[in-house]
Structure formats: C-alpha cells, structure tokens
GROMACS .gro file of C-alpha atoms in nm:
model
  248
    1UNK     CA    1   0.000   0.000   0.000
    2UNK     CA    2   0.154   0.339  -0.043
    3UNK     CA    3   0.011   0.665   0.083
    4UNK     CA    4   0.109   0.880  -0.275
    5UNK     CA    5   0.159   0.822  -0.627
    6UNK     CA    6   0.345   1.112  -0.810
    7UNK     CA    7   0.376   1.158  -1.143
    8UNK     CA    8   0.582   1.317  -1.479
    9UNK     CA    9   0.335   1.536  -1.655
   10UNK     CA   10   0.469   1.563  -2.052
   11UNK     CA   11   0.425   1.168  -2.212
   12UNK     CA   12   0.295   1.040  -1.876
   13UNK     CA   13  -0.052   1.218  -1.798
   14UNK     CA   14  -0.093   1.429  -2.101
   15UNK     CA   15   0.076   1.483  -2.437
   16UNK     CA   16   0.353   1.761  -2.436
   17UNK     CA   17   0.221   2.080  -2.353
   18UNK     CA   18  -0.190   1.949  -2.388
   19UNK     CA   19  -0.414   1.943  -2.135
   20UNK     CA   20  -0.514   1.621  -1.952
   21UNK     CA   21  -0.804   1.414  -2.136
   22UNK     CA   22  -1.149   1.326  -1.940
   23UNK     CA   23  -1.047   0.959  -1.854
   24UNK     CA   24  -0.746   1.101  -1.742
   25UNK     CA   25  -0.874   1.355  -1.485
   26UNK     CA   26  -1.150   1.070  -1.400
   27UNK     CA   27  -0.917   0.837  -1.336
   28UNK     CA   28  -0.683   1.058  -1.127
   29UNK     CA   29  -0.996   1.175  -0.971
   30UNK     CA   30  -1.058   0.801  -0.856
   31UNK     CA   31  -0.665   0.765  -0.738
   32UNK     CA   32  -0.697   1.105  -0.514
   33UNK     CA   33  -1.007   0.873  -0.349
   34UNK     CA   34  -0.761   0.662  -0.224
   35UNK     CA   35  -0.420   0.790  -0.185
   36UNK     CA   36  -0.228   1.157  -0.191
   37UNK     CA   37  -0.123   1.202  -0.593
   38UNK     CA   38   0.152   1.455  -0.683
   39UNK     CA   39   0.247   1.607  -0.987
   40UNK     CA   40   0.615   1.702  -1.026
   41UNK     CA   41   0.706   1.845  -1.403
   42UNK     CA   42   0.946   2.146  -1.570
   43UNK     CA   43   0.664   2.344  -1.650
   44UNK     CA   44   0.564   2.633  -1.489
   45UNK     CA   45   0.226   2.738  -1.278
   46UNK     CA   46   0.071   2.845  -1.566
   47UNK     CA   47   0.091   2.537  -1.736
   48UNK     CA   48   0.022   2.334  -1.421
   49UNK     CA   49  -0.270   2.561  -1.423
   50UNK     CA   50  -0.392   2.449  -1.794
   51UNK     CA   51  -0.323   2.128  -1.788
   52UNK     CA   52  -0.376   1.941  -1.457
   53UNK     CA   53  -0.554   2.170  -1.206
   54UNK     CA   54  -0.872   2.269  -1.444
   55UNK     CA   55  -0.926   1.975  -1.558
   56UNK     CA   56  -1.017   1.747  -1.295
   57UNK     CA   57  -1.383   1.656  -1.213
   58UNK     CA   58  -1.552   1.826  -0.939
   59UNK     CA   59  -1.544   1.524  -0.745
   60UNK     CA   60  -1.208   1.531  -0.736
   61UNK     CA   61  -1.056   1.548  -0.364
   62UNK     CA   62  -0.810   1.821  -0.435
   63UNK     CA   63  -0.692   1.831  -0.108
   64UNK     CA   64  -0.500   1.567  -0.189
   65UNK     CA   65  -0.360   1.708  -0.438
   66UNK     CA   66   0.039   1.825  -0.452
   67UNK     CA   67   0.117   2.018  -0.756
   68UNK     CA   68   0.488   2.100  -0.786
   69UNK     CA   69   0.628   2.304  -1.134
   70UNK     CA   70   0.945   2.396  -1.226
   71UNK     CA   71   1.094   2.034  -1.113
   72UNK     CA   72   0.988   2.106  -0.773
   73UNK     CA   73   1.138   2.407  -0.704
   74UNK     CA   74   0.810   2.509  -0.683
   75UNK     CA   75   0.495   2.383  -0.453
   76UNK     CA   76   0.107   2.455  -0.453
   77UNK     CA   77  -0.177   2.296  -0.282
   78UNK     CA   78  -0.539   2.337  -0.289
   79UNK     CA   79  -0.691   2.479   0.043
   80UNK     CA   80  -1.011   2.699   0.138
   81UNK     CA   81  -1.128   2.657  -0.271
   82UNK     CA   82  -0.797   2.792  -0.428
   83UNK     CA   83  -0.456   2.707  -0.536
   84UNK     CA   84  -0.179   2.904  -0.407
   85UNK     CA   85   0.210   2.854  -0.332
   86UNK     CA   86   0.370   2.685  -0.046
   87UNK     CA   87   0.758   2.786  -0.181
   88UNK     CA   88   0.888   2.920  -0.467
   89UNK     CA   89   1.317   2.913  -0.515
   90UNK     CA   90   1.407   3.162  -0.816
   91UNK     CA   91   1.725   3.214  -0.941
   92UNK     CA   92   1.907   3.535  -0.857
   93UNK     CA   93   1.959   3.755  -1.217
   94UNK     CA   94   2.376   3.731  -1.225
   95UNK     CA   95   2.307   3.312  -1.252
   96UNK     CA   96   2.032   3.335  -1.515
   97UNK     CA   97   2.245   3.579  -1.701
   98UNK     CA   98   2.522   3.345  -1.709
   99UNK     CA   99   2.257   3.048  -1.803
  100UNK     CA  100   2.144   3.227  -2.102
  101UNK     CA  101   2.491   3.286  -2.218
  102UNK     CA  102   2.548   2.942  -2.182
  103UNK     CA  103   2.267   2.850  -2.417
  104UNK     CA  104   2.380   3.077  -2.682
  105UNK     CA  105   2.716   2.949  -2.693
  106UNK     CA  106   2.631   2.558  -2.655
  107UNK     CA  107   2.401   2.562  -2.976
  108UNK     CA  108   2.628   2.748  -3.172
  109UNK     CA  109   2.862   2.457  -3.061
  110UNK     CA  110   2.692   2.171  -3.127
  111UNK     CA  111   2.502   2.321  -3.439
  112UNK     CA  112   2.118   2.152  -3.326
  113UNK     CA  113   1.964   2.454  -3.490
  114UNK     CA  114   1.624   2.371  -3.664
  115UNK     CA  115   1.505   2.481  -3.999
  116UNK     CA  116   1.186   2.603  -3.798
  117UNK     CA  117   1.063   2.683  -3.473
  118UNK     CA  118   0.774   2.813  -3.307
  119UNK     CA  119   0.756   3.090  -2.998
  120UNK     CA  120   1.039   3.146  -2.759
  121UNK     CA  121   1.286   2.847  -2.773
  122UNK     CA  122   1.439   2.972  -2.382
  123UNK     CA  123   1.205   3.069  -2.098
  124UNK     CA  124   1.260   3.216  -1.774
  125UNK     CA  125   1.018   2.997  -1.507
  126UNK     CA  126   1.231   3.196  -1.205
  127UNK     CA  127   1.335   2.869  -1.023
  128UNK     CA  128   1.438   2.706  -1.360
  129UNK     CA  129   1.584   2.801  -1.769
  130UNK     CA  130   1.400   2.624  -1.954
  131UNK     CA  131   1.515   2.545  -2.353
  132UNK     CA  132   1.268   2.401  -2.587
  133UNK     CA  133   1.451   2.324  -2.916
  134UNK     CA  134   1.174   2.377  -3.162
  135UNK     CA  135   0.973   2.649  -2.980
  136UNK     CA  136   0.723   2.665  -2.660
  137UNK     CA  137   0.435   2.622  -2.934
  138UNK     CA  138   0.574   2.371  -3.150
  139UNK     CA  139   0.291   2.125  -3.275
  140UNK     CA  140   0.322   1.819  -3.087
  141UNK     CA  141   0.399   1.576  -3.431
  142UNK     CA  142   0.711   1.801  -3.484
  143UNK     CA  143   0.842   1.759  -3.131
  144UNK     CA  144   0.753   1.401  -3.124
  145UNK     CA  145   0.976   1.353  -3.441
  146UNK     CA  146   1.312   1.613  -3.350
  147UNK     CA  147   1.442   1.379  -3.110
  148UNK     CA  148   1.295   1.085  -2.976
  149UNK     CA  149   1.577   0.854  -2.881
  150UNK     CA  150   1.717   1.183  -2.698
  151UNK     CA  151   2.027   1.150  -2.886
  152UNK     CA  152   2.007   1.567  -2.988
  153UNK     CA  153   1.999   1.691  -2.655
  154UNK     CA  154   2.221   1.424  -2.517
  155UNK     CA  155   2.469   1.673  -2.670
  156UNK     CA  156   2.337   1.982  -2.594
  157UNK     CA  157   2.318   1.856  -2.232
  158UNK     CA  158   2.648   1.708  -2.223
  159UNK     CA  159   2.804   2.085  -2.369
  160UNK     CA  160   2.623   2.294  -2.062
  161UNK     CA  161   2.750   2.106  -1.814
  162UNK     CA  162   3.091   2.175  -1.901
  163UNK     CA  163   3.016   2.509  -1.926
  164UNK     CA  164   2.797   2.547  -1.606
  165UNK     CA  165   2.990   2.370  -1.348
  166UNK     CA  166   2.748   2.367  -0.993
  167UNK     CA  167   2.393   2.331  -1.194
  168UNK     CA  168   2.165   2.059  -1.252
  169UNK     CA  169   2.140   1.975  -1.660
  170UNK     CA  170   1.819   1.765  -1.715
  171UNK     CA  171   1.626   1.681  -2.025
  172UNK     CA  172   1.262   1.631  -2.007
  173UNK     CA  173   0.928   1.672  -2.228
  174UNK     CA  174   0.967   1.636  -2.555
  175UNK     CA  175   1.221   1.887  -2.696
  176UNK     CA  176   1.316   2.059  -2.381
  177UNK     CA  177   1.627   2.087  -2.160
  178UNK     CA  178   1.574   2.223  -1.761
  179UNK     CA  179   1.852   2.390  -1.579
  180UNK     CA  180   1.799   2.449  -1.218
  181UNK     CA  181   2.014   2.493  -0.903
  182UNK     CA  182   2.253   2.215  -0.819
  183UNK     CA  183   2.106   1.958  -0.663
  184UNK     CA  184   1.749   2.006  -0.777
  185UNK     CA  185   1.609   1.722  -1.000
  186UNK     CA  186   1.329   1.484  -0.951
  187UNK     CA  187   1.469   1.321  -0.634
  188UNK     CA  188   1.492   1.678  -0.473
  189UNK     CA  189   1.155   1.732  -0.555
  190UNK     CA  190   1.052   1.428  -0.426
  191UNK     CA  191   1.217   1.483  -0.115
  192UNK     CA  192   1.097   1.844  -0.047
  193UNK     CA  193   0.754   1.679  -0.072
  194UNK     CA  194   0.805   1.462   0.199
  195UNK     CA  195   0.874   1.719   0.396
  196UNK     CA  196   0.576   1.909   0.321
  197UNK     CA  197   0.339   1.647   0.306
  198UNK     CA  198   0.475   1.444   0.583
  199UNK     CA  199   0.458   1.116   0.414
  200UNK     CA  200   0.767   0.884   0.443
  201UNK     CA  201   0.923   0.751   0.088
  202UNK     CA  202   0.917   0.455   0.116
  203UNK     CA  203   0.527   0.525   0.147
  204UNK     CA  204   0.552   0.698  -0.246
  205UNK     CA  205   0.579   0.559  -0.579
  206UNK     CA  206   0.678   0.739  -0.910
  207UNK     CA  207   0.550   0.685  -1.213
  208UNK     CA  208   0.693   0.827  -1.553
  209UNK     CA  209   0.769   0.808  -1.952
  210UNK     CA  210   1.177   0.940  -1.916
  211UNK     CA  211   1.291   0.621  -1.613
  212UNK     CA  212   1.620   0.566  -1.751
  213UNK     CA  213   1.965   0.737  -1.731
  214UNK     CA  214   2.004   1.048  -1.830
  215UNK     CA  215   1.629   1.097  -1.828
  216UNK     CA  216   1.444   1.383  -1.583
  217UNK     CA  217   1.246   1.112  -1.422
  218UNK     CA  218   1.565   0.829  -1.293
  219UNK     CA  219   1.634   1.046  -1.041
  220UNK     CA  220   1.317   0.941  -0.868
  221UNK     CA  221   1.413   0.531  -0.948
  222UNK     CA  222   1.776   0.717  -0.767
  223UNK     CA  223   1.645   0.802  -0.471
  224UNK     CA  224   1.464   0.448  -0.428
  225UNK     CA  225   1.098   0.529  -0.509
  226UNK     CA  226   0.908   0.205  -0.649
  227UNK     CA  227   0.906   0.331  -1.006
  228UNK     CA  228   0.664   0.211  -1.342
  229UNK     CA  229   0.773   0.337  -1.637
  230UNK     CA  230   0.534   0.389  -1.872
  231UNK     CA  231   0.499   0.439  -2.258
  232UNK     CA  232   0.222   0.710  -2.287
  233UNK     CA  233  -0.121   0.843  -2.095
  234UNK     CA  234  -0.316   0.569  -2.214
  235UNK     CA  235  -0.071   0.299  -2.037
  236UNK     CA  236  -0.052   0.539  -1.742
  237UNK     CA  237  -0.458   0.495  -1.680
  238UNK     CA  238  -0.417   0.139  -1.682
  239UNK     CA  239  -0.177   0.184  -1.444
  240UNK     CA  240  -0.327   0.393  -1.229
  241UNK     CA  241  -0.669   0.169  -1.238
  242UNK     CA  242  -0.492  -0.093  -1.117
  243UNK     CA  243  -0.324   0.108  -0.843
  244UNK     CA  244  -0.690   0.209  -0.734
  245UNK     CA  245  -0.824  -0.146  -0.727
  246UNK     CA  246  -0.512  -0.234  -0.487
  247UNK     CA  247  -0.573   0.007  -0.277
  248UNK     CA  248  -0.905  -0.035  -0.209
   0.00000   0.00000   0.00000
C-alpha cells in the first residue's frame, strides 16, 4: 500500500504541452479517493494551471492534491477553494544571465539549430531556464519527431555542463532541456515533498515516460521510489486503475 503516487506530466498524464483528457482527470480523480497524488514536471504554474488543475472533475478530492512546477522548485496545494504557493526558489539575475549565455554558446557549438521553430525556444520559469529546441508552441507531431531517442539533446546537455559547473542539466518533455540549481532534479523534488506532506518515501511511488539514465524522471528510481515506467497516458490509466483497485 503506499500513501502517494506522483507523477511526470509531458508523455505520462498528457501529451507535451496538452491538457489532460477526461479519462485522465476521471481516473486521477478516482486515485486522489484513495491515496495523496503529486504532480512534479518542468513546466511552470501556468501550465500546471492548464493542464492538470482545471481539468479534474468536481469530485475530485483536491486536497490531496500536490502540484509542484518547475521540477519542484516550486509547490502549490489546494486549500479553502484555491490554489496558491507553499515555496517558490528563483534564481538570482547574475546566474540566469550566465545560463542564457550558456545556451547561446552551446548551440552554436553543437550546431542543433532547426530549420523552424515556433515561440520562444528559452524561458525564464524563475526557479528554472528552460530550452525548448523547436519552440514553446511547437505542434506536438514536430516535437515528437526532433528527437525521440534523446540522442540531440544528449549533446546539448552534455556541452552545458561543461560550461555550467554547480547546476543541474536535465532533459525532459519532448524537446526541452531544464537547468535548475545544483542539486534540484526529480529526487529533490521528491524529497521536499516529503517534507511538506509528511509522508515517508518509502510510502511513495513514481510513475513516468523518461525512467532511464540520463532521463528527468531516474532520479526518482535514484532516490529508491518504487518506479513504473510507462509508454504514454493511455498505459498510465491502466496503471493507475490498477493502483486504485489495490488500494481499495
């Protein structure tokens, strides 16, 4: 039995950048009836906002409910009918300065510079730089396609960290690389959580698309979470059904 069931958000409850679909928030709906359920993902509020916290039935017990953006350098719960921040740890403007820099020089390096993009490829979340190769509105068919074996940003990833010694270089979503304070990944997340919430560990279990080295979701399989990898939302709601009939 565990006590809470977090989860990746891009490839493991909704396609990159979409909001959740109805089984989805039914299903999670049914989980938060029997156990906490966390969210821990790169994005920002304002995507946590559009895709996970509207779109959950009414019956949903948000209370429950631990929604952490920016790789959970960031925290916001759900209590007297609103959402609103527990913690928020932003960079100070001298180390994004030196971030974006960084970025600038590391493409020009390693030459990953698409015929096309679409919006802002960096963005400034505070806590976290966040670089999305083909754009922050790229259609999800082109970022499915850029670089799913990871091999492009493997590069791009391996560049930055020799030139920003004392961050944390993670790939996640689709197209995207995070950059955060040292330290911060998944597992730190994880861990600030069960502070927060109280619950224990090895009362938690992780559940994501990117379990594997090098991925933004191992560190959670790191710290010693019970982990399920899955392929996409659709295997995630079998997974989570299952969970639900456990627990009950």
């Amino acid at each position: 039995m565990k006590d809470l069931v977090a989860f990746d958000l891009d490839g493991t409850l909704a396609e990159s950048k979409q909001p959740l679909q109805a089984p989805m928030g039914e299903a999670l709906a049914d989980l938060l009836g029997v156990a906490h359920v966390a969210v821990i993902s790169g994005g920002d509020w304002p995507q946590f906002q559009k895709q996970v916290a509207s779109r959950l039935p009414e019956r949903a017990d948000l209370s429950r409910l631990w929604l952490m953006p920016t790789t959970g350098t960031k925290l916001y719960t759900h209590r007297d009918g609103a959402w609103s921040p527990v913690y928020a740890e932003l960079f100070d403007d001298d180390t994004k300065a030196r971030i974006l820099k960084a970025f600038d020089e590391s493409l020009e390096a390693t030459g990953f510079t698409p015929e096309r993009t679409w919006g802002e490829r960096i963005e400034d979340r505070g806590s976290q730089i966040t670089f999305s190769a083909l754009g922050q509105e790229a259609p999800i068919a082109e970022k499915e396609h850029w670089d799913p074996k990871f091999e492009k940003r493997k590069v791009i990833q391996a560049d930055l960290k020799q030139r920003l010694p004392g961050l944390s270089i993670n790939m996640g979503g689709a197209t995207s690389i995070d950059i955060t304070r040292e330290g911060v990944d998944k597992a730190y997340g994880l861990k600030k959580l069960r502070d927060e919430s109280g619950i224990a560990l090895d009362k938690m279990m992780f559940i994501g698309d990117a379990i594997f080295p090098g991925g933004n979701d191992y560190p959670a399989k790191e710290l010693g979470l019970d982990t399920v990898r899955v392929r996409d939302p659709e295997e995630t709601i079998s997974v989570v059904t299952a969970i639900v009939a456990c627990q009950k």
